[in-house]
Amino acid sequence: MLITMVQGGADPGRDGVADYTRHLVGALAGEGTRVEQVPVDGPARGVLRAARRIRELRPDVVHVQFAPSAFGFSPWPGLLPDLVGAPVVTTLHEYGWWAAPPRVPDAVWRALERTGRFDRETWRLAPAGAAAVTTNAGHAATLRERLGVEAALVPLAPNVPDLGRTQPREAVRRRLGVPEDAEVTAFFGFVHPVKGLRYLIEAVAGLRAAGRRRLHLLVLGGFTSLALPEGEARAFRDELTAWTRTCGVADHVSITGHLPAEEVSAALHASDLAAFPFTAGVTTKSGALLSAFAHGLPTIVTPADPPDPELVDGRTVVVAPRVRDPEVLRDALVRLLDDPALRGRVAAAGAALGAERTWPRIAERHRELYARVLGARGEPAHA
């Protein structure tokens, strides 16, 4: 079986979809599936070049990893089902918020979508594709409501799996500039204004002022991404660093920048809690959240709207019930810090939730989907 994996040209170190694709390609190859990656470089001409390359390869299945940001907010990849001469599977990493072009009235989009031939976000990918994949139930529900298309739900795996305790906890903390006896709350992932770190820093400052002198915040992750280009990323890091000084906790917040996976895993093992105070709330669509689960960390999240049914307060996570609120983050931190039984319970349930979300299992689910697509068309896979 030959799969062509179509993606934007982003660096996996700067983009979550590119990182996902790298992991998936590696896991598929590990199971013996041949995968040829085809980047889309640029808008219409880039799509035509990619389509030409795909036709040359004659794959069994074309798999598009779709997010508007991954293709530079160009809608032209949405025409690929009509250009490649092979069944197209599309993974919708983002869905339900975008339209191209955005100036078209909503009523016009709805009329087009009722025909089942065109979609405001993916153009022809979702309506004309052989299958759609979503990583969460919310995107699947939106796709069903809008187009009547039933997606295959294949959850994410951790961005950084548990790579084992290869280094003593004390040594890792010393290298990160964290006191050996600190109560360490870790944040992991791309650092961006919507991740709520200003509020988490303020919460840590409030608790330290109230007497929790061992509390330390560890921020693991790079700032530069597709969503935050280098100049803006540098400015935001400066802003966040200045905020730690304003809050009086500059010596109690360690900001590492981008780290290799081995170092992230070691740092998560050296932490006591994890916190993800995203301003739009948190779902299991977050590979960073799943990384915390994989490392057995009891975890605090802010609620999404609607809430993720798998993230249940006191069971799999502790939910800070409002976003952009340092006070509720302080309360959530205190709940976990003061209750060892709660920490153990949510850590165990989080780890159990993520146990089946491994890259080999995800690759297996994709192979099964490719086989169903080919079976439905009556086409055998190439040798």
XYZ file of C-alpha atoms in Angstrom:
383
model
C 0.000 0.000 0.000
C 1.338 3.418 -0.965
C 0.035 6.514 0.786
C 0.876 10.051 -0.239
C 0.771 12.317 2.806
C -0.088 15.878 1.806
C 0.860 18.645 4.203
C 1.896 22.274 4.361
C 5.545 23.210 4.351
C 5.839 23.991 8.071
C 8.656 22.871 10.331
C 7.475 20.330 12.959
C 9.292 22.422 15.553
C 7.006 25.374 14.753
C 3.691 23.740 13.952
C 1.570 21.147 15.715
C 0.056 19.685 12.522
C 3.500 19.196 10.992
C 4.654 17.521 14.210
C 1.598 15.231 14.160
C 2.295 14.327 10.535
C 5.923 13.503 11.324
C 4.840 11.127 14.097
C 2.143 9.497 11.969
C 4.433 8.946 8.982
C 7.044 7.369 11.263
C 4.470 5.085 12.886
C 3.001 3.991 9.529
C 6.468 3.274 8.160
C 7.200 1.271 11.304
C 4.258 -0.985 10.430
C 5.468 -1.477 6.867
C 3.265 1.059 5.059
C 4.978 2.973 2.279
C 4.431 6.700 2.679
C 5.554 9.435 0.313
C 5.253 12.951 1.707
C 4.123 15.659 -0.701
C 4.292 19.235 0.593
C 2.087 21.986 -0.806
C 4.299 25.013 -1.268
C 2.319 28.114 -2.086
C -1.308 28.683 -3.165
C -2.786 27.609 -6.535
C 0.482 26.823 -8.335
C 1.754 24.897 -5.322
C -1.406 22.793 -5.319
C -1.048 22.058 -9.042
C 2.587 21.022 -8.528
C 1.567 18.755 -5.651
C -1.262 17.223 -7.704
C 1.122 16.552 -10.585
C 3.568 14.822 -8.223
C 0.766 12.729 -6.703
C -0.413 11.549 -10.136
C 3.191 10.538 -10.929
C 3.374 8.472 -7.739
C 0.049 6.694 -8.401
C -0.742 6.120 -4.722
C -3.489 3.913 -3.358
C -4.701 6.698 -1.061
C -3.986 10.409 -0.762
C -4.116 11.637 2.829
C -4.389 15.401 3.413
C -3.501 16.775 6.846
C -5.762 19.821 6.863
C -5.697 22.956 8.948
C -6.016 26.446 7.465
C -2.802 27.589 9.153
C -0.895 24.564 7.828
C -1.487 25.812 4.257
C -0.969 29.484 4.980
C -4.737 30.064 4.985
C -4.886 29.221 1.290
C -8.117 27.441 0.255
C -6.663 25.920 -2.919
C -5.695 22.539 -1.362
C -9.457 22.041 -1.129
C -9.515 21.205 -4.858
C -7.219 18.178 -4.533
C -9.998 15.520 -4.725
C -10.687 16.693 -8.293
C -7.017 16.766 -9.317
C -5.209 13.678 -8.046
C -6.974 10.643 -9.547
C -6.987 8.686 -6.280
C -9.239 8.478 -3.202
C -8.605 11.315 -0.742
C -8.759 11.005 3.036
C -8.654 14.260 5.005
C -7.815 14.737 8.666
C -9.502 17.878 9.984
C -7.153 19.226 12.644
C -9.135 22.481 12.791
C -12.765 22.835 11.830
C -15.804 24.955 12.535
C -14.440 28.511 12.626
C -13.087 29.550 9.224
C -14.338 30.309 5.716
C -12.572 31.057 2.455
C -13.297 33.679 1.347
C -14.586 35.058 4.638
C -16.674 37.826 3.049
C -19.241 35.391 1.624
C -22.450 35.647 3.715
C -23.244 32.732 6.007
C -26.558 32.092 4.252
C -24.752 31.574 0.938
C -22.334 29.117 2.531
C -25.226 27.161 4.050
C -26.947 26.937 0.683
C -23.757 25.655 -0.962
C -23.188 23.143 1.807
C -26.739 21.799 1.521
C -25.865 20.627 -1.999
C -23.225 18.336 -0.478
C -20.666 19.476 -3.032
C -18.822 22.320 -1.327
C -17.701 23.309 2.167
C -16.764 26.803 3.360
C -13.586 25.587 5.096
C -12.278 22.606 3.144
C -13.873 23.386 -0.249
C -13.998 19.916 -1.855
C -11.929 17.923 0.664
C -14.723 16.982 3.060
C -17.635 16.772 0.545
C -15.796 14.904 -2.229
C -13.262 12.934 -0.209
C -13.410 9.204 0.340
C -13.262 9.669 4.127
C -12.776 12.317 6.762
C -10.934 11.943 10.048
C -11.335 14.092 13.140
C -9.310 13.982 16.324
C -12.202 14.946 18.606
C -15.964 14.601 18.882
C -16.603 18.355 18.545
C -15.205 18.567 15.033
C -17.038 15.370 14.093
C -20.345 16.852 15.275
C -19.815 20.069 13.289
C -18.973 18.108 10.137
C -22.063 15.922 10.566
C -24.347 18.894 11.129
C -22.946 20.928 8.254
C -22.436 18.313 5.527
C -23.997 15.093 6.788
C -20.552 13.472 6.639
C -19.663 10.926 9.323
C -16.018 11.213 10.285
C -13.747 8.485 11.575
C -12.662 9.553 15.056
C -8.966 8.886 15.648
C -7.783 10.614 18.846
C -4.422 12.289 19.153
C -1.377 10.837 20.854
C 1.003 12.756 23.137
C 3.338 15.252 21.490
C 6.021 13.833 23.779
C 5.458 10.273 25.022
C 6.954 9.007 28.250
C 10.574 8.285 27.330
C 11.373 6.871 30.765
C 13.114 8.230 33.832
C 16.578 8.299 32.328
C 17.967 10.948 34.698
C 17.656 11.567 38.432
C 14.902 14.049 39.257
C 17.291 16.206 41.285
C 19.761 16.463 38.398
C 17.014 17.507 35.961
C 15.786 20.169 38.362
C 19.284 21.555 38.879
C 19.797 21.810 35.124
C 16.489 23.680 34.755
C 17.256 26.044 37.628
C 14.475 24.614 39.798
C 15.043 24.089 43.549
C 15.177 20.412 44.486
C 12.446 20.816 47.132
C 10.107 22.949 44.982
C 6.462 22.158 44.275
C 6.696 22.300 40.495
C 3.762 23.090 38.223
C 4.611 22.518 34.561
C 3.128 24.030 31.428
C 4.121 22.369 28.141
C 3.463 23.329 24.522
C 3.823 26.234 22.133
C 3.763 29.415 24.194
C 1.192 31.855 22.822
C -1.004 34.615 24.301
C -4.094 32.369 24.147
C -2.467 29.767 26.416
C -3.288 31.797 29.546
C 0.190 31.881 31.038
C -0.139 35.450 32.293
C -2.948 34.278 34.567
C -1.014 31.223 35.713
C 2.002 33.384 36.596
C -0.292 35.686 38.555
C -1.808 32.697 40.371
C 1.621 31.392 41.340
C 2.576 34.850 42.589
C -0.573 35.042 44.717
C 0.045 31.661 46.309
C 3.677 32.421 47.050
C 2.620 35.706 48.667
C 0.109 33.729 50.755
C 2.866 31.522 52.135
C 3.484 28.737 49.580
C 7.138 29.600 49.265
C 8.139 26.377 47.486
C 5.827 26.834 44.514
C 7.654 27.053 41.169
C 6.330 27.328 37.605
C 8.147 25.561 34.769
C 7.238 26.728 31.249
C 8.381 24.149 28.684
C 7.985 25.135 25.051
C 9.037 27.320 22.195
C 7.484 30.666 21.343
C 7.990 30.760 17.568
C 5.241 29.028 15.577
C 3.021 29.555 12.542
C 0.636 31.426 14.841
C 3.419 33.561 16.320
C 6.214 34.474 13.862
C 9.718 35.061 15.164
C 9.497 38.806 15.822
C 6.146 38.525 17.586
C 7.365 35.471 19.486
C 10.414 37.336 20.764
C 8.240 40.257 21.847
C 5.814 37.961 23.662
C 8.616 36.173 25.477
C 9.958 39.547 26.617
C 6.452 40.527 27.712
C 5.953 37.298 29.670
C 9.371 37.610 31.313
C 8.565 41.203 32.296
C 5.270 40.004 33.772
C 7.131 37.575 36.065
C 9.125 40.553 37.352
C 5.990 42.658 37.781
C 4.397 39.839 39.774
C 7.545 39.401 41.876
C 8.211 35.794 40.809
C 11.004 36.148 38.254
C 13.165 33.758 40.306
C 10.326 31.267 40.640
C 9.316 30.909 36.979
C 11.635 29.017 34.627
C 11.005 29.571 30.904
C 13.017 27.065 28.887
C 12.135 27.787 25.271
C 12.042 24.881 22.825
C 13.597 21.651 24.110
C 14.184 18.255 22.468
C 11.623 15.584 23.316
C 14.046 13.750 25.629
C 14.535 16.867 27.731
C 10.805 17.637 27.819
C 10.084 14.118 29.031
C 12.737 14.401 31.731
C 11.347 17.792 32.821
C 7.789 16.440 33.031
C 9.037 13.560 35.171
C 10.704 16.161 37.416
C 7.411 18.066 37.887
C 4.600 17.555 40.400
C 1.587 18.985 38.557
C 0.675 20.248 35.095
C -1.538 23.197 34.204
C -3.109 24.242 30.899
C -5.044 27.507 31.457
C -5.992 28.048 27.788
C -8.270 31.054 27.272
C -10.515 29.029 24.933
C -10.478 26.051 27.282
C -8.847 22.653 26.923
C -9.891 19.442 25.144
C -8.188 16.137 24.441
C -7.339 17.655 21.056
C -4.248 18.946 22.878
C -1.229 16.707 22.375
C 0.507 18.646 25.151
C -2.265 17.711 27.603
C -1.892 14.072 26.589
C 1.847 14.370 27.196
C 1.132 15.403 30.791
C -1.198 12.406 31.153
C 1.460 10.106 29.710
C 3.898 11.265 32.394
C 1.428 10.626 35.209
C 0.941 14.272 36.149
C -2.233 15.406 37.910
C -3.442 18.185 35.665
C -5.399 21.436 35.862
C -7.365 22.662 32.841
C -9.717 25.493 31.992
C -13.106 24.427 30.542
C -13.889 24.451 26.840
C -17.322 25.472 25.532
C -18.858 22.938 25.302
C -16.766 21.061 27.869
C -14.812 18.009 26.762
C -16.749 15.027 28.184
C -13.501 13.171 28.903
C -12.117 15.947 31.117
C -14.151 15.571 34.290
C -13.406 17.619 37.387
C -11.966 15.484 40.148
C -11.789 12.426 37.926
C -9.398 12.887 34.992
C -8.419 16.515 35.714
C -9.090 19.388 38.076
C -11.101 22.023 36.219
C -10.528 25.692 36.983
C -14.109 26.714 36.155
C -13.425 30.088 34.504
C -10.857 31.172 31.948
C -8.697 34.285 32.336
C -9.060 34.151 36.124
C -5.983 33.874 38.403
C -8.204 33.309 41.438
C -9.758 30.088 40.136
C -6.324 28.883 39.050
C -5.074 29.518 42.603
C -7.997 27.514 43.975
C -7.295 24.632 41.586
C -3.612 24.581 42.522
C -4.475 24.530 46.217
C -6.958 21.663 45.698
C -4.267 19.502 44.188
C -1.403 20.580 46.431
C -3.410 19.979 49.606
C -4.992 16.655 48.638
C -2.610 13.748 47.881
C -5.559 11.411 47.292
C -6.988 13.753 44.646
C -3.586 14.033 42.979
C -3.277 10.270 42.805
C -6.813 9.798 41.520
C -6.682 12.305 38.671
C -3.147 11.263 37.698
C -4.227 7.624 37.419
C -7.403 8.436 35.484
C -5.546 10.773 33.117
C -2.929 8.115 32.468
C -5.670 5.544 31.781
C -7.414 7.910 29.374
C -4.237 8.294 27.369
C -3.111 4.673 27.529
C -4.616 3.692 24.161
C -3.509 6.908 22.467
C -0.184 5.723 21.149
C 1.327 6.258 17.720
C 1.409 2.521 16.859
C -2.307 2.282 17.693
C -3.067 5.434 15.680
C -1.117 4.040 12.718
C -3.120 0.814 12.964
C -6.389 2.771 12.922
C -5.227 4.600 9.793
C -4.261 1.376 8.023
C -7.732 0.017 8.791
C -9.314 3.176 7.388
C -7.230 3.045 4.191
C -8.246 -0.591 3.702
C -11.946 0.307 4.121
C -11.623 3.133 1.596
C -10.046 0.837 -0.979
C -12.506 -1.951 -0.200
C -15.448 0.379 -0.736
C -14.070 1.262 -4.162
C -13.309 -2.365 -5.012
C -9.647 -1.536 -5.497
C -6.822 -3.730 -4.210
C -3.781 -2.016 -2.711
C -0.635 -2.002 -4.809
C 2.069 -4.369 -3.679
